[in-house]
Coordinates of C-alpha atoms in Angstrom, one line a residue:
X1 CA 247.5 -154.2 -53.4
X2 CA 244.1 -153.6 -55.1
X3 CA 244.3 -150.2 -56.7
X4 CA 241.2 -150.9 -58.8
X5 CA 238.6 -151.9 -56.1
X6 CA 235.2 -150.6 -57.2
X7 CA 232.7 -148.7 -55.1
X8 CA 229.2 -147.4 -56.1
X9 CA 228.1 -144.5 -53.9
X10 CA 224.7 -144.1 -55.5
X11 CA 222.9 -146.2 -52.9
X12 CA 224.6 -144.5 -50.0
X13 CA 222.3 -142.4 -47.8
X14 CA 223.3 -138.8 -47.4
X15 CA 222.9 -136.3 -44.5
X16 CA 222.2 -133.5 -46.9
X17 CA 218.8 -132.2 -47.8
X18 CA 217.3 -132.9 -51.2
X19 CA 215.7 -129.5 -52.2
X20 CA 217.4 -128.3 -55.4
X21 CA 215.4 -128.1 -58.6
X22 CA 216.2 -127.7 -62.4
X23 CA 216.3 -123.9 -62.2
X24 CA 218.7 -124.0 -59.3
X25 CA 221.1 -126.2 -61.3
X26 CA 220.8 -124.1 -64.4
X27 CA 221.8 -120.9 -62.4
X28 CA 224.6 -122.9 -60.8
X29 CA 225.9 -123.8 -64.3
X30 CA 225.5 -120.3 -65.6
X31 CA 227.2 -118.9 -62.5
X32 CA 230.2 -121.2 -63.2
X33 CA 230.4 -120.7 -67.0
X34 CA 229.5 -117.1 -67.6
X35 CA 232.3 -115.1 -66.2
X36 CA 236.0 -114.5 -67.0
X37 CA 235.5 -116.3 -70.3
X38 CA 232.9 -114.0 -71.8
X39 CA 234.3 -110.7 -70.3
X40 CA 238.0 -111.4 -71.0
X41 CA 238.9 -114.5 -73.0
X42 CA 236.6 -113.7 -76.0
X43 CA 238.8 -110.6 -76.8
X44 CA 242.1 -112.3 -76.2
X45 CA 241.0 -115.4 -78.1
X46 CA 240.0 -113.3 -81.2
X47 CA 243.2 -111.2 -81.1
X48 CA 245.8 -114.0 -80.5
X49 CA 244.2 -117.2 -81.8
X50 CA 241.4 -117.1 -84.3
X51 CA 240.2 -113.6 -85.3
X52 CA 236.4 -113.3 -86.0
X53 CA 236.5 -117.1 -86.6
X54 CA 236.6 -117.5 -82.8
X55 CA 232.8 -118.1 -83.3
X56 CA 233.8 -121.3 -85.1
X57 CA 236.2 -122.1 -82.2
X58 CA 233.3 -121.7 -79.8
X59 CA 231.1 -124.0 -81.8
X60 CA 233.9 -126.7 -81.9
X61 CA 234.5 -126.3 -78.2
X62 CA 230.8 -126.4 -77.4
X63 CA 230.4 -129.5 -79.5
X64 CA 233.3 -131.2 -77.5
X65 CA 231.7 -130.1 -74.2
X66 CA 228.3 -131.3 -75.4
X67 CA 229.6 -134.8 -76.1
X68 CA 231.2 -134.9 -72.6
X69 CA 227.9 -133.5 -71.1
X70 CA 226.1 -136.6 -72.7
X71 CA 228.4 -138.8 -70.6
X72 CA 227.7 -136.8 -67.5
X73 CA 224.0 -137.1 -68.2
X74 CA 224.1 -140.9 -68.5
X75 CA 226.4 -141.4 -65.5
X76 CA 224.2 -139.1 -63.3
X77 CA 221.1 -141.0 -64.2
X78 CA 222.7 -144.5 -63.8
X79 CA 225.0 -143.7 -60.8
X80 CA 223.3 -140.8 -59.0
X81 CA 226.2 -140.2 -56.6
X82 CA 227.7 -137.0 -55.3
X83 CA 231.2 -136.2 -56.5
X84 CA 230.6 -136.1 -60.3
X85 CA 233.3 -137.7 -62.4
X86 CA 235.1 -139.0 -59.2
X87 CA 232.2 -141.2 -58.2
X88 CA 231.5 -142.3 -61.7
X89 CA 235.1 -143.5 -62.2
X90 CA 235.1 -145.1 -58.7
X91 CA 232.1 -147.2 -59.7
X92 CA 233.6 -148.3 -63.1
X93 CA 237.4 -148.2 -63.2
X94 CA 238.2 -148.4 -59.5
X95 CA 239.7 -146.5 -56.6
X96 CA 243.1 -145.2 -57.8
X97 CA 241.8 -143.9 -61.2
X98 CA 238.9 -142.3 -59.1
X99 CA 241.4 -140.6 -56.8
X100 CA 243.4 -139.2 -59.7
X101 CA 240.2 -137.9 -61.2
X102 CA 239.2 -136.4 -57.8
X103 CA 242.7 -134.8 -57.5
X104 CA 242.5 -133.3 -61.0
X105 CA 239.0 -131.8 -60.1
X106 CA 240.4 -130.3 -56.9
X107 CA 243.4 -128.8 -58.8
X108 CA 241.1 -127.5 -61.6
X109 CA 238.6 -125.9 -59.2
X110 CA 241.2 -124.4 -56.8
X111 CA 243.1 -122.8 -59.6
X112 CA 240.0 -121.6 -61.4
X113 CA 238.5 -120.1 -58.2
X114 CA 241.8 -118.4 -57.3
X115 CA 242.4 -117.0 -60.8
X116 CA 238.8 -115.6 -61.0
X117 CA 239.3 -114.0 -57.6
X118 CA 242.5 -112.4 -58.9
X119 CA 240.7 -111.3 -62.1
X120 CA 237.9 -109.8 -59.9
X121 CA 240.6 -108.0 -57.9
X122 CA 242.1 -106.5 -61.1
X123 CA 238.7 -105.2 -62.3
X124 CA 238.0 -103.6 -58.8
X125 CA 241.5 -102.0 -58.7
X126 CA 240.8 -100.4 -62.1
X127 CA 237.5 -99.2 -60.9
X128 CA 239.0 -97.8 -57.6
X129 CA 241.8 -96.1 -59.5
X130 CA 239.2 -94.1 -61.5
X131 CA 238.2 -92.6 -58.1
X132 CA 241.8 -91.9 -57.1
X133 CA 241.9 -94.8 -54.6
X134 CA 245.1 -96.9 -54.6
X135 CA 246.0 -99.9 -52.5
X136 CA 249.4 -99.8 -50.7
X137 CA 252.1 -101.6 -52.7
X138 CA 252.7 -104.3 -50.0
X139 CA 249.1 -105.4 -50.3
X140 CA 248.7 -105.0 -54.0
X141 CA 250.4 -108.0 -55.6
X142 CA 251.3 -111.7 -55.1
X143 CA 254.4 -112.6 -53.0
X144 CA 257.4 -110.8 -54.6
X145 CA 259.7 -109.0 -52.1
X146 CA 261.9 -107.6 -54.9
X147 CA 258.9 -105.6 -56.0
X148 CA 257.8 -104.8 -52.5
X149 CA 254.6 -106.9 -52.8
X150 CA 253.7 -109.5 -50.2
X151 CA 250.0 -110.3 -50.6
X152 CA 247.2 -109.4 -53.0
X153 CA 244.6 -108.3 -50.5
X154 CA 241.5 -107.8 -52.7
X155 CA 241.3 -111.4 -54.0
X156 CA 241.8 -112.7 -50.4
X157 CA 238.9 -110.5 -49.2
X158 CA 236.6 -111.7 -52.0
X159 CA 237.4 -115.4 -51.1
X160 CA 236.6 -114.6 -47.5
X161 CA 233.1 -113.2 -48.6
X162 CA 232.6 -116.2 -51.0
X163 CA 233.4 -118.7 -48.2
X164 CA 230.9 -117.0 -45.9
X165 CA 228.2 -117.2 -48.6
X166 CA 228.8 -120.9 -49.4
X167 CA 228.6 -121.7 -45.6
X168 CA 225.0 -120.6 -45.7
X169 CA 222.1 -123.0 -46.4
X170 CA 222.8 -124.2 -49.9
X171 CA 219.4 -122.9 -51.2
X172 CA 220.2 -119.5 -49.8
X173 CA 223.7 -119.5 -51.3
X174 CA 222.3 -120.5 -54.7
X175 CA 219.5 -117.9 -54.5
X176 CA 222.1 -115.2 -54.0
X177 CA 224.1 -116.7 -56.8
X178 CA 221.0 -116.7 -59.1
X179 CA 220.4 -112.9 -58.4
X180 CA 224.0 -112.1 -59.4
X181 CA 223.6 -114.3 -62.6
X182 CA 220.5 -112.3 -63.6
X183 CA 222.5 -109.0 -63.0
X184 CA 225.3 -110.4 -65.2
X185 CA 222.9 -111.3 -67.9
X186 CA 221.5 -107.7 -67.8
X187 CA 225.0 -106.4 -68.7
X188 CA 225.4 -108.9 -71.6
X189 CA 221.9 -108.0 -72.8
X190 CA 222.9 -104.3 -72.8
X191 CA 226.1 -105.1 -74.7
X192 CA 224.1 -107.0 -77.4
X193 CA 221.3 -104.4 -77.7
X194 CA 223.8 -101.4 -77.9
X195 CA 226.6 -103.1 -79.8
X196 CA 224.5 -104.5 -82.6
X197 CA 224.1 -100.9 -83.9
X198 CA 227.9 -100.4 -84.2
X199 CA 228.8 -103.5 -86.2
X200 CA 231.0 -102.8 -89.2
X201 CA 231.0 -105.9 -91.4
X202 CA 234.5 -105.1 -92.8
X203 CA 235.8 -105.9 -89.3
X204 CA 234.9 -109.5 -90.0
X205 CA 237.4 -109.6 -92.9
X206 CA 239.6 -111.6 -92.9
X207 CA 237.3 -114.0 -91.1
X208 CA 239.9 -116.6 -90.3
X209 CA 243.3 -114.7 -90.4
X210 CA 245.1 -117.5 -88.6
X211 CA 243.5 -120.3 -90.6
X212 CA 242.4 -123.6 -89.1
X213 CA 245.7 -124.2 -87.4
X214 CA 246.8 -127.7 -86.4
X215 CA 244.6 -130.4 -84.8
X216 CA 247.6 -131.4 -82.7
X217 CA 250.3 -129.1 -81.3
X218 CA 249.1 -125.8 -82.9
X219 CA 249.7 -122.4 -81.3
X220 CA 247.2 -120.4 -83.3
X221 CA 244.2 -120.9 -85.6
X222 CA 240.6 -122.1 -85.1
X223 CA 241.7 -125.3 -83.3
X224 CA 244.0 -123.5 -80.9
X225 CA 241.1 -121.0 -80.3
X226 CA 238.8 -123.9 -79.5
X227 CA 241.3 -125.2 -76.9
X228 CA 241.4 -121.7 -75.3
X229 CA 237.6 -121.3 -75.4
X230 CA 237.2 -124.7 -73.6
X231 CA 238.1 -122.6 -70.5
X232 CA 234.8 -120.7 -71.1
X233 CA 232.7 -123.9 -70.5
X234 CA 234.5 -125.0 -67.3
X235 CA 232.1 -125.3 -64.5
X236 CA 229.3 -127.3 -66.3
X237 CA 230.5 -130.3 -64.4
X238 CA 229.8 -128.6 -61.1
X239 CA 226.1 -129.4 -61.6
X240 CA 226.8 -133.2 -61.3
X241 CA 228.4 -132.6 -57.9
X242 CA 225.1 -131.6 -56.2
X243 CA 223.4 -135.0 -56.5
X244 CA 222.9 -135.4 -52.7
X245 CA 220.9 -132.1 -52.6
X246 CA 218.8 -132.5 -55.8
X247 CA 215.2 -133.7 -56.1
X248 CA 215.0 -136.6 -58.6
X249 CA 218.7 -136.5 -59.6
X250 CA 218.3 -139.0 -62.5
X251 CA 216.1 -136.5 -64.4
X252 CA 217.0 -133.2 -62.9
X253 CA 220.8 -133.3 -63.5
X254 CA 220.8 -134.2 -67.2
X255 CA 218.2 -131.3 -67.7
X256 CA 220.3 -128.8 -65.7
X257 CA 223.5 -129.7 -67.7
X258 CA 221.8 -129.6 -71.1
X259 CA 219.9 -126.3 -70.5
X260 CA 222.8 -124.4 -69.1
X261 CA 225.1 -125.5 -71.9
X262 CA 222.7 -124.5 -74.7
X263 CA 222.2 -121.0 -73.1
X264 CA 225.9 -120.4 -72.6
X265 CA 226.8 -121.5 -76.2
X266 CA 224.3 -119.2 -77.8
X267 CA 225.4 -116.3 -75.5
X268 CA 229.1 -116.8 -76.4
X269 CA 228.5 -117.0 -80.1
X270 CA 226.3 -113.8 -80.1
X271 CA 228.7 -111.8 -77.9
X272 CA 231.8 -112.8 -79.9
X273 CA 230.1 -112.0 -83.3
X274 CA 229.1 -108.5 -82.1
X275 CA 232.5 -108.0 -80.4
X276 CA 234.5 -108.7 -83.5
X277 CA 232.0 -106.7 -85.6
X278 CA 232.5 -103.6 -83.4
X279 CA 236.3 -103.7 -83.0
X280 CA 238.9 -105.0 -85.5
X281 CA 240.1 -108.4 -83.9
X282 CA 243.8 -107.3 -83.5
X283 CA 242.7 -104.5 -81.2
X284 CA 240.8 -106.8 -78.8
X285 CA 243.9 -108.0 -76.9
X286 CA 242.7 -106.4 -73.7
X287 CA 241.5 -107.8 -70.3
X288 CA 238.1 -106.1 -70.5
X289 CA 237.1 -106.7 -74.1
X290 CA 233.3 -106.2 -73.7
X291 CA 233.7 -102.8 -72.0
X292 CA 236.6 -101.8 -74.3
X293 CA 234.4 -102.4 -77.4
X294 CA 231.7 -100.1 -76.2
X295 CA 234.2 -97.4 -75.1
X296 CA 235.8 -97.5 -78.6
X297 CA 232.4 -96.4 -80.1
X298 CA 231.8 -93.7 -77.5
X299 CA 229.2 -95.6 -75.4
X300 CA 231.0 -94.9 -72.1
X301 CA 227.9 -95.1 -70.0
X302 CA 227.1 -98.7 -71.2
X303 CA 230.8 -99.6 -70.8
X304 CA 230.9 -98.4 -67.2
X305 CA 227.7 -100.3 -66.3
X306 CA 229.2 -103.5 -67.7
X307 CA 232.5 -102.9 -65.8
X308 CA 230.6 -102.4 -62.6
X309 CA 228.5 -105.5 -63.1
X310 CA 231.5 -107.5 -64.1
X311 CA 233.2 -106.5 -60.8
X312 CA 230.0 -107.4 -58.9
X313 CA 229.2 -110.7 -60.7
X314 CA 232.5 -112.4 -61.4
X315 CA 232.0 -113.5 -57.8
X316 CA 229.3 -115.9 -59.1
X317 CA 232.0 -118.1 -60.6
X318 CA 233.8 -118.2 -57.2
X319 CA 230.5 -119.0 -55.4
X320 CA 229.5 -121.8 -57.9
X321 CA 232.9 -123.4 -58.0
X322 CA 233.6 -123.2 -54.2
X323 CA 230.1 -124.7 -53.6
X324 CA 230.9 -127.6 -56.0
X325 CA 234.5 -128.1 -54.8
X326 CA 233.4 -128.3 -51.1
X327 CA 231.1 -131.1 -52.1
X328 CA 233.7 -133.1 -54.0
X329 CA 236.1 -132.8 -51.0
X330 CA 233.2 -133.9 -48.8
X331 CA 232.6 -137.0 -51.0
X332 CA 236.2 -138.0 -51.2
X333 CA 236.5 -137.6 -47.4
X334 CA 233.4 -139.8 -46.9
X335 CA 235.3 -142.5 -48.8
X336 CA 238.3 -142.1 -46.5
X337 CA 240.7 -140.9 -49.2
X338 CA 240.9 -137.5 -47.4
X339 CA 240.7 -136.9 -43.6
X340 CA 237.3 -137.8 -42.1
X341 CA 236.9 -134.4 -40.5
X342 CA 236.2 -132.9 -43.9
X343 CA 233.0 -135.1 -44.1
X344 CA 231.2 -133.3 -41.2
X345 CA 227.9 -131.6 -42.1
X346 CA 226.3 -128.7 -40.0
X347 CA 223.1 -129.8 -38.2
X348 CA 221.0 -126.7 -39.1
X349 CA 222.0 -125.9 -42.6
X350 CA 223.3 -129.3 -43.8
X351 CA 226.4 -127.8 -45.3
X352 CA 229.8 -129.5 -45.4
X353 CA 231.4 -126.8 -43.1
X354 CA 235.0 -128.1 -42.7
X355 CA 235.3 -128.9 -46.4
X356 CA 234.1 -125.4 -47.3
X357 CA 236.4 -123.8 -44.8
X358 CA 239.5 -125.7 -46.1
X359 CA 238.6 -125.0 -49.7
X360 CA 238.1 -121.3 -48.9
X361 CA 241.3 -121.0 -46.9
X362 CA 243.5 -122.6 -49.6
X363 CA 241.8 -120.5 -52.3
X364 CA 242.6 -117.4 -50.2
X365 CA 246.3 -118.4 -50.0
X366 CA 246.5 -119.2 -53.7
X367 CA 244.7 -116.0 -54.8
X368 CA 246.7 -113.8 -52.4
X369 CA 250.2 -115.2 -52.7
X370 CA 250.6 -117.2 -56.0
X371 CA 250.9 -115.5 -59.4
X372 CA 248.1 -117.2 -61.4
X373 CA 248.2 -115.4 -64.8
X374 CA 250.0 -118.4 -66.4
X375 CA 247.7 -121.0 -64.8
X376 CA 244.6 -120.8 -67.0
X377 CA 246.1 -123.5 -69.2
X378 CA 246.8 -125.6 -66.0
X379 CA 243.1 -125.4 -65.2
X380 CA 242.3 -126.7 -68.7
X381 CA 244.8 -129.5 -68.8
X382 CA 243.7 -131.0 -65.5
X383 CA 240.1 -130.9 -66.7
X384 CA 240.9 -132.5 -70.0
X385 CA 242.9 -135.2 -68.3
X386 CA 240.1 -136.4 -66.1
X387 CA 237.5 -136.1 -69.0
X388 CA 239.7 -138.5 -71.0
X389 CA 239.5 -141.0 -68.0
X390 CA 235.7 -140.4 -67.8
X391 CA 235.2 -141.0 -71.5
X392 CA 237.0 -144.4 -71.1
X393 CA 234.9 -145.1 -68.0
X394 CA 231.6 -144.8 -70.0
X395 CA 232.8 -147.5 -72.4
X396 CA 233.6 -149.7 -69.4
X397 CA 230.2 -149.0 -67.8
X398 CA 228.4 -150.1 -71.0
X399 CA 230.6 -153.2 -71.2
X400 CA 230.0 -154.2 -67.6
X401 CA 226.3 -153.1 -67.1
X402 CA 224.9 -153.0 -70.6
X403 CA 222.6 -150.2 -72.0
X404 CA 220.7 -147.9 -69.7
X405 CA 217.2 -149.1 -68.5
X406 CA 213.9 -147.3 -69.2
X407 CA 213.9 -143.8 -67.6
X408 CA 217.7 -143.6 -67.6
X409 CA 219.5 -141.2 -70.0
X410 CA 221.2 -143.0 -72.9
X411 CA 224.3 -141.5 -74.7
X412 CA 224.1 -142.3 -78.4
X413 CA 226.9 -143.9 -80.4
X414 CA 228.9 -145.6 -77.7
X415 CA 231.9 -146.3 -78.0
X416 CA 232.3 -144.0 -81.1
X417 CA 231.5 -140.8 -79.2
X418 CA 233.8 -141.6 -76.2
X419 CA 236.7 -142.4 -78.5
X420 CA 236.0 -139.1 -80.4
X421 CA 236.0 -137.3 -77.1
X422 CA 239.3 -138.8 -76.1
X423 CA 240.9 -137.7 -79.4
X424 CA 239.5 -134.1 -79.1
X425 CA 240.6 -133.8 -75.4
X426 CA 244.1 -135.0 -76.4
X427 CA 244.2 -132.5 -79.3
X428 CA 243.3 -129.7 -76.9
X429 CA 246.0 -130.8 -74.4
X430 CA 248.6 -130.8 -77.1
X431 CA 248.1 -127.1 -77.8
X432 CA 249.5 -126.1 -74.3
X433 CA 252.9 -124.8 -73.4
X434 CA 255.8 -127.0 -72.0
X435 CA 255.6 -125.2 -68.6
X436 CA 251.9 -126.3 -68.3
X437 CA 252.9 -129.9 -68.9
X438 CA 255.6 -129.7 -66.3
X439 CA 253.2 -128.3 -63.7
X440 CA 250.6 -131.0 -64.7
X441 CA 253.2 -133.7 -64.3
X442 CA 254.4 -132.5 -60.9
X443 CA 250.8 -132.2 -59.6
X444 CA 250.0 -135.7 -60.8
X445 CA 253.1 -137.0 -58.9
X446 CA 252.0 -135.1 -55.8
X447 CA 248.5 -136.6 -56.0
X448 CA 249.8 -140.1 -56.5
X449 CA 252.1 -139.7 -53.4
X450 CA 249.1 -138.5 -51.3
X451 CA 247.1 -141.6 -52.3
X452 CA 249.9 -144.1 -51.5
X453 CA 250.9 -142.4 -48.3
X454 CA 247.4 -141.7 -46.9
X455 CA 244.5 -142.6 -49.2
X456 CA 245.1 -146.3 -49.8
X457 CA 245.4 -147.2 -46.1
X458 CA 242.6 -145.0 -44.9
X459 CA 240.1 -145.8 -47.6
X460 CA 236.7 -147.2 -46.5
X461 CA 237.1 -150.0 -49.0
X462 CA 240.5 -150.9 -47.4
X463 CA 238.8 -151.1 -44.0
X464 CA 236.0 -153.3 -45.4
X465 CA 238.6 -155.6 -46.9
X466 CA 240.4 -155.8 -43.5
X467 CA 237.1 -156.6 -41.7
X468 CA 236.3 -159.3 -44.1

């Protein structure tokens, strides 16, 4: 039984159309990364974890993500294959590690899409309540017959709309996504321009009320804040999953990842600095921190605009992540590790229709039926786990294939940076609750069972071995 058979998909022809440019990828990255994190988690992160020093947490988290982005950039220039980390690990460590990485990506994106849809529904419910509109109890919460709730209707509806958008031609879907990203940035620009006049420097004292915290196993402090803010950068990896649709992927993908990360990091630092300057950090433990800060200084009109835009544009995270997840499912299916029907592409719009429909349907069920408030950590732990595997994979790539050739992106300081990345990711993972680790263990077990029951036998590589 060869669990580590290697496959390089970069030379494989694709049925998809290569028409995406750097700006399309930057907007895809911004659509994924600028969402719940900036509108919600910045306030909770400051109140519960790091105080005004959350800006340091963001810099630490951004530095960790930047190191990992370097690995993505080198992999995408040397192995330009759809599927991101899944394809990179398949080409270096082999099939079973690649499947586990693919499984963690599916878990990460499904949970993230569903939780953002639920967050979107909560914002909209608050907005409707202001107009005296209330949704019937049975349709206003996840499955809990004791409370009389059976399905949370609004998140299901948003996922229906998102799935319809992602089924369009990918250029059209990303153009719509880009318009919403621009609208979202207008709200954040308004917050910065208005908020800067209401900063009270004494709100930044004490700057680090919870201290540095512990590098391993801490529950508060700057390090714990960094592990929470890692959630804010999730989605940068969705850029590497569009290889089959990108012009000159070896150059375009590294640029797309780098530009979107730089923009997001600057934005998060500026917004958090202003946020903790307007409102004392302990008062920011609210789900709509950005709007709350402006309301607290009497700027209701600006707060209302930001709330409305947040409701309209949190959908971009769902669009970007559904777009990327459908493509990872498509790639895994092409390799035979998931049913082949998920690999079909529409003739007119060149979209993986079945993969998109399955992703959309499961997200609808999760968003409407499963309580997801405790699963933000689950999203993070799945991501960190596969990033550890990918960090190890780049060391193996260099050992097997040597340094990158001219024109290919080169990560500096290998193997020092990959080892540092593994240590940082393990540190972040150690900050999470016991229940998160149990959920992670069970999902890993389920993924392993699926591979041995279905994936191993149906793999394209298994068929090739049989034919030979």
